[in-house]
Amino acid sequence: MSQIVLFSGDVDRTIDEVLSKYVYDKLFVLTDTNTFRYALPLLGSLSLRGAEVITIPADDDHKTLESLAAVWRELSCRKATRKSFLLNLGGGMVTDLGGFAASTFKRGIRYINVPTTLLGAVDAAVGGKTGINFNGLKNEVGVFNPALAVVISTQFFKTLSHEHLLSGYAEMLKHGLISSPDVYDKLLTLDFGRPDWERMLELVTESVQVKERVVEADPYEQNLRKSLNLGHTVGHAFESFSHGRNAPVPHGYAVAWGLVCELLLSHMQLGFPVERIRQLAGFVRDNYGTFVIGCEDYDRLYELMTHDKKNEASGVNFTLLSAVGEVVINRTASQEEIGAALDLYRDLFGL
């Protein structure tokens, strides 16, 4: 399950160096319509000359079985073999779907990820999880199979919208919370009005290293890796709920709001400090705004949480914290406890 993660100021040179280590008959580049237009033209890698480009529709709504089948079809029609190679150029949707396509086409071809979004760099591209959304549920079908390498460069991040930056930063907040007060507190000081890119690269590097340590210790999510689910049980429910009411929110925003809710559960069950919850809630409210829910939405949100892949025989499974850096996995919460946490969330956000 080992994976090389490279942080590069010269993405072309790094891609050439990575690909020079392998022998392949054909090279394919998977993009979505956005990265085909904005990211692919930024690359001048010698290795990519003559590569065949496959493009799928952008956005998470298209992380579907239909898009996956379209990639398989293109690989098959263009005579890809088990010796072919796939480079996934894009955000989390592209690296998730592309990794799954590579892992299953002809029972598996090799691939690397070049994330073009902050969210993709610190989350989806690293760690070996691949998959698609299915039956209205996030990442319902997939496999564990890491890319041979991940090439991360701030060259792409500078082109991102404010919303996309914040979406990725929520995963970095999660990494800080499960790591240490030192890592976490630094994340709360970044000014998104005037991003310091040198400092951002330092924070990204530190964040990815947190995830790498966790994944290396638990590649198949049996124990420690479950710490990376912090904020995601509620966050995925918020995200799916937003799609259901035709007002979709970005994944990272849903995770940010989910982090607040799950810290509230952490306080209820494990005594996580109230001051830390208020601190995070203020940061999230100031930067991400508020996800509006009412009491009448609780049953549907709870139902969505019951579909989470982390659940076992009974109850909704959470990763919680007793303090920053003190992770407690496999905690279950009742529907009443979840409702109480949602009540407190609404109080904190003035709903």
XYZ file of C-alpha atoms in Angstrom:
351
model
C 0.000 0.000 0.000
C 3.050 2.303 -0.160
C 2.629 5.536 -2.085
C 5.128 8.233 -3.043
C 3.921 11.788 -2.403
C 5.993 14.532 -4.038
C 5.690 18.278 -3.385
C 6.965 20.157 -6.399
C 7.579 23.680 -7.625
C 8.242 22.275 -11.115
C 5.378 19.916 -11.840
C 6.514 19.093 -15.410
C 9.957 17.954 -14.286
C 8.471 15.896 -11.461
C 5.959 14.163 -13.731
C 8.765 13.337 -16.173
C 10.894 11.926 -13.344
C 8.053 9.775 -12.034
C 7.025 8.376 -15.410
C 10.649 7.680 -16.428
C 10.733 4.949 -13.757
C 8.100 2.862 -15.544
C 7.716 1.076 -18.852
C 4.283 1.347 -20.465
C 2.824 0.912 -23.936
C 0.302 3.776 -23.797
C -0.180 6.766 -21.540
C -3.668 8.135 -20.896
C -4.557 11.376 -19.119
C -7.942 11.633 -17.446
C -9.354 15.152 -17.053
C -12.745 16.666 -16.458
C -14.048 19.525 -18.598
C -12.596 22.104 -16.190
C -9.116 20.625 -15.864
C -9.005 19.987 -19.607
C -9.532 23.713 -20.110
C -7.536 25.221 -17.245
C -5.009 22.689 -15.896
C -3.872 20.611 -18.879
C -2.584 23.701 -20.777
C -0.311 24.500 -17.800
C 1.592 21.258 -18.343
C 4.493 21.011 -20.774
C 5.820 17.663 -19.608
C 7.792 15.800 -22.272
C 6.241 12.557 -21.045
C 2.745 13.804 -21.835
C 3.457 14.472 -25.495
C 1.507 11.894 -27.427
C -0.587 10.933 -24.400
C -4.242 10.213 -25.130
C -6.665 12.455 -23.224
C -9.981 11.223 -21.841
C -12.388 13.907 -20.603
C -15.476 13.469 -18.438
C -18.012 16.046 -17.184
C -16.914 18.105 -14.175
C -18.281 18.208 -10.615
C -19.197 15.561 -8.067
C -22.627 15.033 -9.633
C -20.769 13.167 -12.375
C -18.808 10.821 -10.092
C -21.174 8.134 -11.276
C -21.337 4.661 -12.750
C -22.106 6.258 -16.123
C -18.898 8.330 -16.064
C -16.908 5.327 -14.879
C -18.273 3.223 -17.726
C -17.389 6.020 -20.160
C -13.745 5.884 -19.008
C -13.659 2.084 -19.293
C -15.164 2.389 -22.774
C -12.570 4.937 -23.900
C -9.711 2.816 -22.570
C -11.083 -0.234 -24.316
C -11.782 1.509 -27.640
C -8.311 3.076 -27.619
C -6.764 -0.352 -27.052
C -5.361 0.162 -23.564
C -3.673 -2.959 -22.183
C -2.584 -4.105 -18.738
C 0.740 -2.413 -19.525
C -0.903 0.977 -20.080
C -0.669 3.876 -17.613
C -3.242 6.438 -16.446
C -2.503 9.919 -15.104
C -5.440 11.477 -13.243
C -5.326 15.270 -13.563
C -8.028 16.932 -11.501
C -9.731 17.317 -8.168
C -11.106 14.612 -5.909
C -13.799 13.559 -8.350
C -11.218 12.803 -11.059
C -8.727 11.046 -8.769
C -11.471 8.994 -7.054
C -13.128 7.907 -10.285
C -9.894 7.614 -12.249
C -8.292 5.525 -9.517
C -11.307 3.202 -9.516
C -11.245 2.965 -13.317
C -7.530 2.104 -13.297
C -7.972 -0.392 -10.455
C -10.664 -2.331 -12.290
C -9.869 -2.030 -16.013
C -8.368 -5.370 -17.115
C -8.166 -6.151 -13.369
C -5.882 -3.209 -12.784
C -3.522 -0.855 -14.592
C -0.996 1.509 -12.996
C -1.833 5.136 -12.300
C -0.601 8.341 -10.691
C -2.533 11.339 -9.366
C -1.824 14.995 -10.053
C -4.398 16.840 -7.914
C -5.368 20.288 -9.159
C -7.435 21.322 -6.130
C -6.463 21.798 -2.504
C -9.177 19.347 -1.462
C -7.872 16.738 -3.869
C -4.301 17.199 -2.685
C -4.930 16.812 1.042
C -7.726 14.257 0.827
C -8.831 12.240 -2.197
C -5.526 11.920 -4.086
C -3.595 10.532 -1.109
C -4.257 7.311 0.738
C -5.540 4.816 -1.792
C -9.316 5.220 -1.533
C -11.050 5.164 -4.915
C -14.703 5.048 -5.853
C -17.896 6.568 -7.153
C -21.203 7.788 -5.766
C -24.067 5.327 -6.201
C -27.770 5.176 -5.417
C -27.724 8.724 -4.086
C -24.945 7.982 -1.580
C -21.389 9.355 -1.434
C -18.525 6.990 -2.334
C -20.779 3.956 -2.020
C -18.749 1.742 -4.399
C -14.962 1.596 -4.637
C -11.707 -0.142 -3.720
C -8.544 0.522 -1.751
C -5.715 0.847 -4.265
C -3.169 3.685 -3.970
C -1.671 5.550 -6.899
C 1.993 4.751 -7.479
C 2.725 8.446 -6.902
C 0.971 11.701 -6.116
C 2.453 14.959 -7.438
C 1.313 18.039 -5.494
C 2.026 21.585 -6.688
C 0.654 24.981 -5.607
C 0.944 25.957 -9.279
C -2.650 24.765 -9.657
C -3.974 26.092 -6.347
C -3.311 29.706 -7.304
C -6.009 29.415 -9.973
C -8.669 28.176 -7.544
C -11.689 30.157 -6.426
C -12.069 31.228 -2.801
C -14.752 28.531 -2.410
C -12.492 25.757 -3.681
C -9.658 26.808 -1.385
C -11.949 26.756 1.633
C -13.339 23.378 0.639
C -9.883 21.840 0.765
C -8.968 23.680 3.935
C -11.738 21.907 5.866
C -9.884 18.611 5.428
C -6.745 20.306 6.720
C -8.671 21.431 9.812
C -9.654 17.802 10.337
C -6.034 16.680 10.057
C -5.050 19.306 12.605
C -7.761 18.213 15.038
C -6.668 14.559 14.968
C -2.969 15.455 15.090
C -1.915 17.967 17.778
C -2.746 21.415 19.189
C 0.392 22.801 17.503
C -0.656 21.687 14.004
C -4.299 22.648 14.551
C -3.735 26.117 16.037
C -1.558 27.184 13.088
C -4.416 26.423 10.724
C -6.715 28.881 12.496
C -4.369 31.804 11.765
C -4.370 31.744 7.937
C -5.907 34.846 6.356
C -8.031 33.792 3.393
C -8.384 37.390 2.310
C -4.705 37.431 1.355
C -3.381 33.862 1.159
C 0.355 33.465 1.806
C 1.224 30.743 -0.732
C 4.578 29.901 0.826
C 2.892 29.397 4.179
C 0.061 27.517 2.490
C 2.529 25.021 1.000
C 4.021 24.453 4.467
C 0.580 23.835 5.940
C -0.402 21.534 3.048
C 2.808 19.537 3.441
C 2.200 19.132 7.167
C -1.429 18.170 6.558
C -0.590 15.519 3.966
C 2.079 14.112 6.281
C -0.579 13.665 8.980
C -2.696 11.643 6.553
C 0.302 9.648 5.305
C 1.211 8.581 8.838
C -2.330 7.426 9.509
C -2.692 5.567 6.197
C 0.689 3.862 6.535
C -0.290 2.575 9.980
C -3.739 1.382 8.837
C -4.072 1.101 5.034
C -7.435 -0.709 5.027
C -9.274 1.392 7.620
C -9.434 -1.270 10.330
C -8.548 0.974 13.267
C -6.466 4.162 13.272
C -7.438 5.241 9.771
C -10.988 5.702 11.008
C -9.694 8.895 12.638
C -9.783 10.423 9.142
C -13.572 10.109 9.225
C -13.888 12.900 11.793
C -16.574 15.321 10.586
C -17.619 13.091 7.709
C -20.558 11.151 9.142
C -22.540 14.348 9.656
C -20.737 16.083 6.777
C -21.749 13.470 4.206
C -25.330 13.624 5.490
C -25.337 17.421 5.084
C -23.886 17.062 1.589
C -26.391 14.412 0.472
C -29.228 16.410 2.066
C -28.182 19.535 0.153
C -28.343 17.620 -3.132
C -31.769 16.325 -2.177
C -33.121 19.854 -1.869
C -31.417 20.938 -5.119
C -29.047 23.349 -3.379
C -25.757 21.383 -3.342
C -22.934 22.540 -1.079
C -19.225 21.797 -1.642
C -17.870 18.709 0.096
C -15.404 20.661 2.223
C -18.069 23.056 3.443
C -20.221 20.114 4.551
C -17.211 18.645 6.363
C -16.544 21.964 8.127
C -20.099 22.058 9.485
C -19.855 18.329 10.234
C -16.710 18.898 12.298
C -18.591 21.312 14.547
C -21.451 18.839 15.044
C -19.125 15.946 15.795
C -17.127 18.001 18.278
C -20.441 18.687 19.988
C -21.018 14.925 20.170
C -17.441 14.614 21.443
C -18.263 17.035 24.254
C -21.449 15.144 25.124
C -19.736 11.749 25.233
C -16.084 12.465 26.042
C -15.906 15.949 27.541
C -14.199 17.659 24.590
C -13.562 21.289 25.706
C -16.401 23.734 25.022
C -13.919 26.564 24.364
C -12.420 24.619 21.468
C -15.886 24.057 19.973
C -16.703 27.769 20.158
C -13.322 28.550 18.574
C -13.950 26.235 15.619
C -17.583 27.303 15.246
C -16.487 30.952 15.010
C -13.863 30.144 12.375
C -16.319 28.048 10.354
C -19.136 30.604 10.602
C -16.813 33.446 9.528
C -15.324 31.569 6.579
C -17.902 28.988 5.489
C -21.168 30.582 6.516
C -24.025 28.486 7.875
C -25.765 25.347 6.663
C -29.399 26.027 7.427
C -31.417 23.168 8.911
C -34.559 22.956 11.028
C -35.929 20.408 13.491
C -38.085 19.001 10.719
C -34.919 17.929 8.866
C -33.469 15.779 11.669
C -35.164 12.513 10.685
C -33.917 12.717 7.103
C -30.401 13.639 8.225
C -30.357 10.723 10.661
C -31.559 8.362 7.921
C -28.699 9.522 5.681
C -26.217 8.883 8.510
C -27.484 5.311 8.872
C -26.252 4.605 5.323
C -22.680 5.578 6.201
C -20.139 2.870 5.327
C -18.535 3.123 8.789
C -21.628 1.764 10.506
C -21.658 -1.761 11.843
C -24.502 -3.913 13.149
C -26.427 -1.207 14.958
C -26.177 2.510 15.567
C -24.377 5.283 13.734
C -20.597 5.057 14.065
C -18.481 8.148 14.733
C -14.876 9.135 15.221
C -14.807 11.518 18.193
C -12.206 13.411 20.231
C -11.634 13.778 23.952
C -9.224 16.644 23.170
C -7.339 17.955 20.141
C -5.115 15.066 19.071
C -6.898 12.551 21.317
C -8.938 10.352 18.968
C -11.550 7.807 20.036
C -12.834 5.604 17.201
C -15.939 3.428 16.948
C -18.229 5.555 19.083
C -21.924 5.128 18.440
C -24.563 7.778 19.035
C -28.297 7.402 19.338
C -30.801 9.334 17.266
C -31.591 11.395 20.376
C -27.916 12.310 20.903
C -27.519 13.261 17.258
C -30.647 15.410 17.483
C -29.237 17.137 20.586
C -25.972 17.846 18.742
C -27.918 19.327 15.826
C -29.845 21.502 18.302
C -26.559 22.835 19.710
C -25.200 23.371 16.192
C -28.229 25.520 15.371
C -27.714 27.496 18.582
C -24.031 28.123 17.770
C -24.897 29.307 14.250
C -27.885 31.397 15.263
C -30.568 29.298 13.581
